[in-house]
Short mmCIF file of C-alpha atoms and ligand atoms in Angstrom, two decimals:
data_model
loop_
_atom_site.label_atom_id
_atom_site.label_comp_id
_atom_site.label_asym_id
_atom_site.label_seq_id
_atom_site.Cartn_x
_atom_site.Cartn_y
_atom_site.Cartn_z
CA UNK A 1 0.21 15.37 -20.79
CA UNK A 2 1.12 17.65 -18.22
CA UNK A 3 4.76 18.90 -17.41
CA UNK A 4 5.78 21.19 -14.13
CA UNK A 5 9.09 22.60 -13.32
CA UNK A 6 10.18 23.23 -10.04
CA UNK A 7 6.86 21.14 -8.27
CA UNK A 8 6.12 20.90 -4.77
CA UNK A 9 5.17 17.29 -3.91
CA UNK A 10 3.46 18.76 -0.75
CA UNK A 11 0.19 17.08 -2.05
CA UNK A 12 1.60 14.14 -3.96
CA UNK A 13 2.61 12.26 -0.11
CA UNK A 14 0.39 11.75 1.84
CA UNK A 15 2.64 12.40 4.95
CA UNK A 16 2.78 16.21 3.97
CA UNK A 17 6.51 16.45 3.63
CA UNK A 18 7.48 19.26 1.86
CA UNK A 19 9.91 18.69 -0.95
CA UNK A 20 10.53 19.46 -4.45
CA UNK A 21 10.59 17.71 -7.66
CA UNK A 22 12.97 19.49 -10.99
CA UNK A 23 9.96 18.24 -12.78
CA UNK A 24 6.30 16.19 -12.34
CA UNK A 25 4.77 14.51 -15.15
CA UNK A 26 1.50 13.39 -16.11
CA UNK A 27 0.28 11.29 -18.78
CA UNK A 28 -2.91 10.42 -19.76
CA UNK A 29 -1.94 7.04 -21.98
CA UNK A 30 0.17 4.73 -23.00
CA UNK A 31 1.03 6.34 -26.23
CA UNK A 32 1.81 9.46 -23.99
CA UNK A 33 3.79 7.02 -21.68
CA UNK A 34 6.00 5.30 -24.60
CA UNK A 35 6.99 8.79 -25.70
CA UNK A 36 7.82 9.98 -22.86
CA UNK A 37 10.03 7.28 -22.01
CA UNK A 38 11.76 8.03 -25.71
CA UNK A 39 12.10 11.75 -24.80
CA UNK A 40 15.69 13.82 -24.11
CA UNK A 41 14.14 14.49 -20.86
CA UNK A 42 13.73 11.24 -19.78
CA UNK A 43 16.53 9.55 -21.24
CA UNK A 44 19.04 11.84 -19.52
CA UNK A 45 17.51 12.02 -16.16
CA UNK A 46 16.67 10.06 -13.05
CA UNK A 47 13.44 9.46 -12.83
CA UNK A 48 10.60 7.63 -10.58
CA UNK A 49 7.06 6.77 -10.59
CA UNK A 50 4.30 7.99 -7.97
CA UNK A 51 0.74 6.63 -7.55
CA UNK A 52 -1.34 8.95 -4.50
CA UNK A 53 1.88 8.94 -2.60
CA UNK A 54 0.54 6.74 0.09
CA UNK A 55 3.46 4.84 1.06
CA UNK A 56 5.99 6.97 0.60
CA UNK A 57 8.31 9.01 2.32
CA UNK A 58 10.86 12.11 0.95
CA UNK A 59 13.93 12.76 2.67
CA UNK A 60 15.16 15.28 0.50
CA UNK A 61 14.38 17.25 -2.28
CA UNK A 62 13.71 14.85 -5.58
CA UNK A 63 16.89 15.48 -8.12
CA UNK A 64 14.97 14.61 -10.82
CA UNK A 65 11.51 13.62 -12.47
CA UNK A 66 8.30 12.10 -11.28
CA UNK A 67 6.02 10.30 -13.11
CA UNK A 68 2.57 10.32 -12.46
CA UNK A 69 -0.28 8.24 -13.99
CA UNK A 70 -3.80 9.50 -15.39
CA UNK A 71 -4.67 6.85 -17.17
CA UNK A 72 -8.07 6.19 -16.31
CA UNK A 73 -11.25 3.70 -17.36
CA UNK A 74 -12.86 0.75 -15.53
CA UNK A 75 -14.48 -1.96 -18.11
CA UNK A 76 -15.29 -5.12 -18.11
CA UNK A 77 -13.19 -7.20 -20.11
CA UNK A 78 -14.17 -10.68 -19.38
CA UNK A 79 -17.01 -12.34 -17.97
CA UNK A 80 -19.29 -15.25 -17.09
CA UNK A 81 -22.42 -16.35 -15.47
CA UNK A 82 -21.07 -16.02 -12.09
CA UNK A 83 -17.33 -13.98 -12.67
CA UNK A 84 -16.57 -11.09 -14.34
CA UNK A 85 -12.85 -9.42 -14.44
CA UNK A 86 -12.51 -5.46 -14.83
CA UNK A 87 -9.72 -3.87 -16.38
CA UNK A 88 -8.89 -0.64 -14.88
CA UNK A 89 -6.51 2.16 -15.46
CA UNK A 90 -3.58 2.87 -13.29
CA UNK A 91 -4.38 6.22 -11.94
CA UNK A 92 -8.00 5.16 -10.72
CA UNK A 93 -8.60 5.93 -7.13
CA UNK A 94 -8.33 2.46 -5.72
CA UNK A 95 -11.17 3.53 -3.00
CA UNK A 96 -13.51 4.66 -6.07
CA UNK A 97 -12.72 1.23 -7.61
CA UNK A 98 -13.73 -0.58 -4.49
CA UNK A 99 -16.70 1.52 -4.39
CA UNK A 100 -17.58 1.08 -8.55
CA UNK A 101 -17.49 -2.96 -7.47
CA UNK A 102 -19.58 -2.64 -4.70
CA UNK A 103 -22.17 -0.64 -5.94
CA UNK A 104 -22.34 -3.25 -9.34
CA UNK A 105 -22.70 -6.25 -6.66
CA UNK A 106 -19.17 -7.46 -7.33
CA UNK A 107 -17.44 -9.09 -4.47
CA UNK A 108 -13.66 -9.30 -3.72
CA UNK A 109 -12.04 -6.50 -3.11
CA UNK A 110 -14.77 -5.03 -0.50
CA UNK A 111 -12.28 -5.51 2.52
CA UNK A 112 -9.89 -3.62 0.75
CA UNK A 113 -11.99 -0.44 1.12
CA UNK A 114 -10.83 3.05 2.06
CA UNK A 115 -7.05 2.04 1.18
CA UNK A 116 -5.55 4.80 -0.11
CA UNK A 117 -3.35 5.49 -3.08
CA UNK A 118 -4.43 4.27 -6.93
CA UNK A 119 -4.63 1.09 -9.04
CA UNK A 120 -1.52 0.97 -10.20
CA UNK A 121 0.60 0.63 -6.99
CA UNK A 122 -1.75 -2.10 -5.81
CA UNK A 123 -0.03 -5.19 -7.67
CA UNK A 124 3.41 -3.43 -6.39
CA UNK A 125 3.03 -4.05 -3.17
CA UNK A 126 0.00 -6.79 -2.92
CA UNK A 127 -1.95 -3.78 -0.63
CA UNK A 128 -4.08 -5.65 2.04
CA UNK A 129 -6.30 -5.13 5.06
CA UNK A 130 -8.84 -7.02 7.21
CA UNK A 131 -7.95 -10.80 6.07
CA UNK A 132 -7.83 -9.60 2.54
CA UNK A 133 -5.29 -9.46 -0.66
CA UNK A 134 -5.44 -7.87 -3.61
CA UNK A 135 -3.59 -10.86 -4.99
CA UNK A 136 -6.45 -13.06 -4.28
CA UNK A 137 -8.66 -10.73 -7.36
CA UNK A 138 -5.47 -9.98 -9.57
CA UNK A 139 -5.78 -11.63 -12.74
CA UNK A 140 -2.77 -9.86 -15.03
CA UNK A 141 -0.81 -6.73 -15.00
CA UNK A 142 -0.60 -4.39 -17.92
CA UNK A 143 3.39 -2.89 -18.08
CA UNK A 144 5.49 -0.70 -19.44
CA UNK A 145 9.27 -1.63 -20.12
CA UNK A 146 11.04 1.79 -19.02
CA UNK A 147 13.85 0.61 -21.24
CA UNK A 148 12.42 -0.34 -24.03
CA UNK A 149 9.14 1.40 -23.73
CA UNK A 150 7.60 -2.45 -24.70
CA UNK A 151 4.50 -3.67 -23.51
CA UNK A 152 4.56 -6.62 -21.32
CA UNK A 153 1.00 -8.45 -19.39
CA UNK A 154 1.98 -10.42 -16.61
CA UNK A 155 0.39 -12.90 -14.97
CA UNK A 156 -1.22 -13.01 -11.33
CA UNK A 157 1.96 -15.85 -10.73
CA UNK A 158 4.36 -13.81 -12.55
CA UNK A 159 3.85 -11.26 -10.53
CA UNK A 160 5.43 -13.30 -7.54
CA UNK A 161 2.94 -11.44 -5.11
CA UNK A 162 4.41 -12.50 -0.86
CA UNK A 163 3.14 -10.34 2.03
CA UNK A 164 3.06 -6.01 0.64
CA UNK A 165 5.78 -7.98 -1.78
CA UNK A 166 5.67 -8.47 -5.44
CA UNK A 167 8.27 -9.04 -8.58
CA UNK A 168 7.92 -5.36 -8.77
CA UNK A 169 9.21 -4.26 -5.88
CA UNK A 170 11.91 -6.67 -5.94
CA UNK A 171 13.74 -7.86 -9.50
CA UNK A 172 11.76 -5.72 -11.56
CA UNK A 173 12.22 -2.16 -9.26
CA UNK A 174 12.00 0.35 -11.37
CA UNK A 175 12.33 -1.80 -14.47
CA UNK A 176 8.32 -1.29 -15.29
CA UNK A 177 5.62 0.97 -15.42
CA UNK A 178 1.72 -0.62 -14.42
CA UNK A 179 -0.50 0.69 -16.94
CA UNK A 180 -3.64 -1.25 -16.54
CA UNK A 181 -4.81 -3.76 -13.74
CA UNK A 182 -7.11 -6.75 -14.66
CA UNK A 183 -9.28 -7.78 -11.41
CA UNK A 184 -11.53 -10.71 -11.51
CA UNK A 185 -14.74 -10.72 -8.93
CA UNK A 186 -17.70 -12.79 -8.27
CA UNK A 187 -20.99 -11.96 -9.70
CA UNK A 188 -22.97 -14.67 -7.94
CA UNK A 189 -21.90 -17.08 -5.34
CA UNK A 190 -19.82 -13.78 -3.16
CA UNK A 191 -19.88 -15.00 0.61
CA UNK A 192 -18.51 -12.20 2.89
CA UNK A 193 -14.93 -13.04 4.18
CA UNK A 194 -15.42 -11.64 8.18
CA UNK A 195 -13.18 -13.51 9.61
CA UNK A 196 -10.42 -11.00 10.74
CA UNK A 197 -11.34 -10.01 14.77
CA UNK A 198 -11.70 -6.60 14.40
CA UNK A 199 -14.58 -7.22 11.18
CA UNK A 200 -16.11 -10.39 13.01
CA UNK A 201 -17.05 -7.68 15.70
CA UNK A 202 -18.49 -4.84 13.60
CA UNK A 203 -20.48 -7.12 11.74
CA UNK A 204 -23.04 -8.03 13.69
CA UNK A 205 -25.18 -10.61 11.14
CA UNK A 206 -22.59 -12.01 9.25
CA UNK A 207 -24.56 -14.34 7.45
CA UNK A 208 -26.67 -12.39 5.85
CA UNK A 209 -23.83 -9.43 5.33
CA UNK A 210 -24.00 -7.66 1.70
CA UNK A 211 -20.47 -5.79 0.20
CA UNK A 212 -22.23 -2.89 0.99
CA UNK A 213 -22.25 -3.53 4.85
CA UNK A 214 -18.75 -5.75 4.78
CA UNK A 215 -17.52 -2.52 3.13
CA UNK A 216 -19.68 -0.08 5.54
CA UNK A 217 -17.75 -1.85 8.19
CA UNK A 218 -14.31 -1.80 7.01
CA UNK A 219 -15.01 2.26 6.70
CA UNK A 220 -15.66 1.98 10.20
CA UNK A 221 -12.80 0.37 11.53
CA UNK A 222 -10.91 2.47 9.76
CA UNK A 223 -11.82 5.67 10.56
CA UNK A 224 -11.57 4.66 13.99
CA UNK A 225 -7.90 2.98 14.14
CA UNK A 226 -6.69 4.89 11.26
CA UNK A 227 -5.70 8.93 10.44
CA UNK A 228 -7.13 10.76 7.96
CA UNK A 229 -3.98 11.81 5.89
CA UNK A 230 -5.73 15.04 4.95
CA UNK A 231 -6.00 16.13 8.48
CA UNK A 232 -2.82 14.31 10.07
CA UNK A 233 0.15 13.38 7.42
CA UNK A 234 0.78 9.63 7.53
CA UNK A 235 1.26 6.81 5.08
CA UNK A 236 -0.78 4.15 7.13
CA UNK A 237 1.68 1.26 8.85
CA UNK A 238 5.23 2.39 9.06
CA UNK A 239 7.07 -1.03 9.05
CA UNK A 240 5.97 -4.41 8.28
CA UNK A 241 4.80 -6.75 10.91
CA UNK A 242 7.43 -8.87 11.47
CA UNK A 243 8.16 -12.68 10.57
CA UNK A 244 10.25 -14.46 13.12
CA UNK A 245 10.91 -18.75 13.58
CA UNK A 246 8.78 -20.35 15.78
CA UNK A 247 11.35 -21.08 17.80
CA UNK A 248 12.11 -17.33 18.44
CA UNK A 249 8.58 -16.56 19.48
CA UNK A 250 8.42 -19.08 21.55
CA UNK A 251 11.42 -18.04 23.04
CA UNK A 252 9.91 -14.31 23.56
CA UNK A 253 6.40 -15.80 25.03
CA UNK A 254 8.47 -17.21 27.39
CA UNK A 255 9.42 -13.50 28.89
CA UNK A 256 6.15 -12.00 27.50
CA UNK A 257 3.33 -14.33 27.43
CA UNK A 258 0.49 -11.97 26.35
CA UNK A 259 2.65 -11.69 22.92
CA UNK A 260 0.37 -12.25 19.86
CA UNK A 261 1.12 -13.88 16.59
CA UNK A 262 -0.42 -14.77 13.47
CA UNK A 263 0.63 -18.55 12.19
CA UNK A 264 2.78 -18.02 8.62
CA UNK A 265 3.59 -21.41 8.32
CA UNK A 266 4.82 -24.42 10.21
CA UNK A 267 7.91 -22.77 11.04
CA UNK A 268 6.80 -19.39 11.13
CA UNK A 269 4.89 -16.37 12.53
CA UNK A 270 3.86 -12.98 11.54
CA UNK A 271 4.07 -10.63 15.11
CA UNK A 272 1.90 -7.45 14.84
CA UNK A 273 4.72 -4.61 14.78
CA UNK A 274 2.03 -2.30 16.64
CA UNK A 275 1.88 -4.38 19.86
CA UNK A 276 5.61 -4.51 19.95
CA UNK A 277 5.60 -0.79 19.20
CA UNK A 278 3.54 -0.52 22.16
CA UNK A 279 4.98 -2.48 24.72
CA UNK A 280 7.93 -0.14 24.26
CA UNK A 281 5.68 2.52 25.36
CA UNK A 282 5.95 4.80 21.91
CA UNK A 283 1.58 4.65 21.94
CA UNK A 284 0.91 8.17 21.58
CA UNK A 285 4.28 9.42 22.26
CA UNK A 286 5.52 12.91 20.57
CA UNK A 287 8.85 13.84 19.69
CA UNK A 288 8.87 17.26 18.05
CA UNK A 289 6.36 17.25 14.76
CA UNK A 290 5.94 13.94 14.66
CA UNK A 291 4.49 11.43 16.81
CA UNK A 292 3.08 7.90 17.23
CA UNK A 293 -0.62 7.62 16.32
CA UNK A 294 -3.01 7.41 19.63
CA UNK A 295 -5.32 4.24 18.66
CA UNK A 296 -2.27 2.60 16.42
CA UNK A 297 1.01 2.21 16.91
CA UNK A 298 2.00 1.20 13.59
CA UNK A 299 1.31 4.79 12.52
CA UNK A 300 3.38 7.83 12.36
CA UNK A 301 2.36 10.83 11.93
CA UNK A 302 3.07 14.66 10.76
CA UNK A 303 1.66 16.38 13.29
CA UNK A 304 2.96 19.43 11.19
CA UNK A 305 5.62 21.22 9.12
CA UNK A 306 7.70 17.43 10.11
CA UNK A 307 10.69 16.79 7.15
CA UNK A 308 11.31 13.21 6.26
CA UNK A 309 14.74 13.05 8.49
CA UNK A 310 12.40 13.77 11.83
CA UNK A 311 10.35 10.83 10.73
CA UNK A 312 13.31 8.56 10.13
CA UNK A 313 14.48 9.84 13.46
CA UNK A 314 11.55 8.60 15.28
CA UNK A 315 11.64 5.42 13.32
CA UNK A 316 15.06 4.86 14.13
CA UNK A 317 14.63 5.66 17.77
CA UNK A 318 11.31 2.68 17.41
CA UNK A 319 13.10 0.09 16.08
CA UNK A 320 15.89 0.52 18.41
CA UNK A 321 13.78 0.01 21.18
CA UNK A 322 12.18 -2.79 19.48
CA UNK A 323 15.60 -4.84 18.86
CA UNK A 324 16.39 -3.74 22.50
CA UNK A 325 13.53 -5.27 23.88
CA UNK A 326 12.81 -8.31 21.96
CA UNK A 327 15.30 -8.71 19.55
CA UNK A 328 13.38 -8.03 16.45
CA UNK A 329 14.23 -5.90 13.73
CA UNK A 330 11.58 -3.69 12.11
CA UNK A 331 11.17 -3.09 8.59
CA UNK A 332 9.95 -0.28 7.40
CA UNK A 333 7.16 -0.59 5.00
CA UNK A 334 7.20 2.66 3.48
CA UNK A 335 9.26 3.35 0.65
CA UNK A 336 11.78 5.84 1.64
CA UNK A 337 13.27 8.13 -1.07
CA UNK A 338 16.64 10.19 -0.02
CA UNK A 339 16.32 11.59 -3.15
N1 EPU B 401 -1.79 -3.93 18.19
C1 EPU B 401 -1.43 -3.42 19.40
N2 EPU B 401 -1.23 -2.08 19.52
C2 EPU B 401 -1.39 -1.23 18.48
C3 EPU B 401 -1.77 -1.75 17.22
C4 EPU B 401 -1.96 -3.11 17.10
O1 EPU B 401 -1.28 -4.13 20.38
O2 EPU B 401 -1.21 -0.03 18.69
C5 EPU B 401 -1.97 -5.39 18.03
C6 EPU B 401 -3.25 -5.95 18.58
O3 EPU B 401 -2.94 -7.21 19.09
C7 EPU B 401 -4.14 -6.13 17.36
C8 EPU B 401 -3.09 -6.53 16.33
O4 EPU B 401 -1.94 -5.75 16.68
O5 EPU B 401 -5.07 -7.10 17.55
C9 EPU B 401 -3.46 -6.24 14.89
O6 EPU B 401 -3.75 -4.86 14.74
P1 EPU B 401 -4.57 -4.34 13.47
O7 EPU B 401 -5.78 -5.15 13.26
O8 EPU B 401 -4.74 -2.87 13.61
O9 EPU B 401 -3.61 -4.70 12.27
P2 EPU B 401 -2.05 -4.54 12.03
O10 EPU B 401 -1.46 -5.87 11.92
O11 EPU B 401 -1.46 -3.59 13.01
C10 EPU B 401 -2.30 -4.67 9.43
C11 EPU B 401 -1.88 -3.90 8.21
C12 EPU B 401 -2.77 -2.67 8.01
C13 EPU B 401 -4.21 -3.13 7.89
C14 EPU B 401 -4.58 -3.88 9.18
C15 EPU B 401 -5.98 -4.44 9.15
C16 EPU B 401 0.50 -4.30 7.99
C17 EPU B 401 1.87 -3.74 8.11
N3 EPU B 401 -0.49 -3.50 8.34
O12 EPU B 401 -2.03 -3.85 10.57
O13 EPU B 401 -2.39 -2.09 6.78
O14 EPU B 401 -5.08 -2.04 7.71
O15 EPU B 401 -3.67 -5.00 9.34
O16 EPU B 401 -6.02 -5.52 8.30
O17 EPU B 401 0.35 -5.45 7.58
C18 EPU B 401 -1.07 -0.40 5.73
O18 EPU B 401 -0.48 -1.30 5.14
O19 EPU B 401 -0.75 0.82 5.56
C19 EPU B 401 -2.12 -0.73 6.69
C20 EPU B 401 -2.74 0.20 7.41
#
């Protein structure tokens, strides 16, 4: 276990905001974690839990302590002829957990390549990408009571997972502590899942696509659309895309026909928050340090030295624009901390 005083979460966010912790914590068990929990520290101070600090944003300095997993180890804990399911530690990379199943030949998560942030935020908010969810692998959830310091497995369904929405971010915020994930993936029988219009297009032989080039792909697409946090601070899309009746869409095709929409359900559809972003003319835009990514508009970024109120400023400033124009309110997806 590792303890620091006085830390600098510069490189625990991956939007580069500068704030401070009063102390960071890392464990390297469960044992370690169950102590913890137990100790004076702990028991008489606010505290929260981190994974990579992908999809997060500080406003302030943190008045308190921040957890942070190492608990590490990918194994096979199950398997048949044609399945297996890995069990792997919270504070895995999640991209060099993609990368462990595609190099074995396991198919599942492969579309959920080059996501950033670790294992153990992935159940929390059902992470997803290019006509993929996690949920669709998730077999159980190892936890921590932060109480009681109990052990509790869930299962995929108790886990409630919706759209970036699970039990845990909901009900059970703060109330446990992922440990272990337990993922199950195809051994035989894996057909690629290129469906999503920006994949279907880099994919060029989709019938005969391995993980390796469904995963080559996603890369791609990526690195194209998407910042590299280490070079421009972000925390990937901003705000949700949107669900609205399909009454109100078709109410807002009517004044903007080119409008797109992914169907929910019957009554429902998901509007990508980037097009509306852009028809408000934010593409690109900069407003001090911080701007509105070039090639997505669901991204903003940290163009440098930015704090976490000139973020919310421009986000603010977005989804007024957004409610002006179309009458939609934006969500943010990132999880905003004031500290
Ligand atoms: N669009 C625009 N302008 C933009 C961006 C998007 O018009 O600047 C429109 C286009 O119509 C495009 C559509 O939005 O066809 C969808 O865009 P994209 O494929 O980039 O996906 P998205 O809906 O904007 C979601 C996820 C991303 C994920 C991509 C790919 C959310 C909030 N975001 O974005 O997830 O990578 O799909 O599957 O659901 C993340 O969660 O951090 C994240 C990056």
């Amino acid at each position: 276990m590792k303890t620091f005083e006085n830390y600098s979460l510069l490189n625990n966010n991956t939007f580069g905001v500068d704030v401070k912790a009063n102390y960071f914590i890392e464990y390297d068990s469960v044992d370690e974690l169950q102590s913890l929990l137990r100790s004076d520290l702990l028991q008489e101070s606010k505290f929260m839990h981190i994974g990579g600090g992908s999809n997060l944003l500080f406003i302030n300095d943190y008045q308190g302590v921040i957890l942070h997993s190492q608990i590490k180890g990918i194994d096979a804990v199950e398997g048949t002829r044609s399945k297996v399911v890995l069990r792997a530690g919270a504070g895995e990379r999640w991209d060099d957990f993609v990368e462990y199943c595609v190099s074995k030949n396991y198919g599942g998560v492969e579309n959920l390549s080059g996501i950033p942030g670790e294992v153990g935020a992935t159940p929390v908010q059902n992470i997803g990408a290019y006509g993929a969810e996690v949920r669709n692998s998730i077999v159980a959830v190892e936890c921590v009571n932060t109480k009681t310091g109990e052990e509790r497995i869930f299962t995929a369904k108790e886990c409630q997972f919706g759209y970036r929405d699970s039990i845990f971010k909901r009900e059970l915020k703060g109330k446990y502590i992922v440990t272990y994930v337990h993922y199950q993936l195809c051994k035989t029988g894996w057909t690629p899942n290129v469906d999503y219009g920006s994949l279907k297009t880099e994919i060029h032989d989709a019938e005969h696509a391995t993980l390796k080039d469904v995963r080559n792909a996603v890369l791609t697409i990526r690195s194209r659309k998407l910042p590299e946090p280490k070079v421009l601070g972000n925390a990937g899309s901003f705000f949700m895309n949107p669900v609205v009746s399909t009454a109100k869409y078709g109410e807002i095709k009517l004044k903007f026909p080119d409008i797109p929409c992914y169907i929910v359900s019957d009554t429902e559809v998901k509007v990508p928050a980037g097009w509306l972003i852009e028809q408000c003319g934010w593409k690109g835009k900069s407003v001090g340090k911080v701007a509105v990514h070039g090639s997505q508009a669901l991204v903003l970024i940290n163009k440098g030295g930015a704090n976490g109120l000139d973020i919310i400023n421009l986000s603010d400033s977005i989804r007024a624009s957004v409610r002006d124009k179309f009458g939609i309110d934006l969500t943010p997806e990132v999880n905003i901390i004031f500290g």
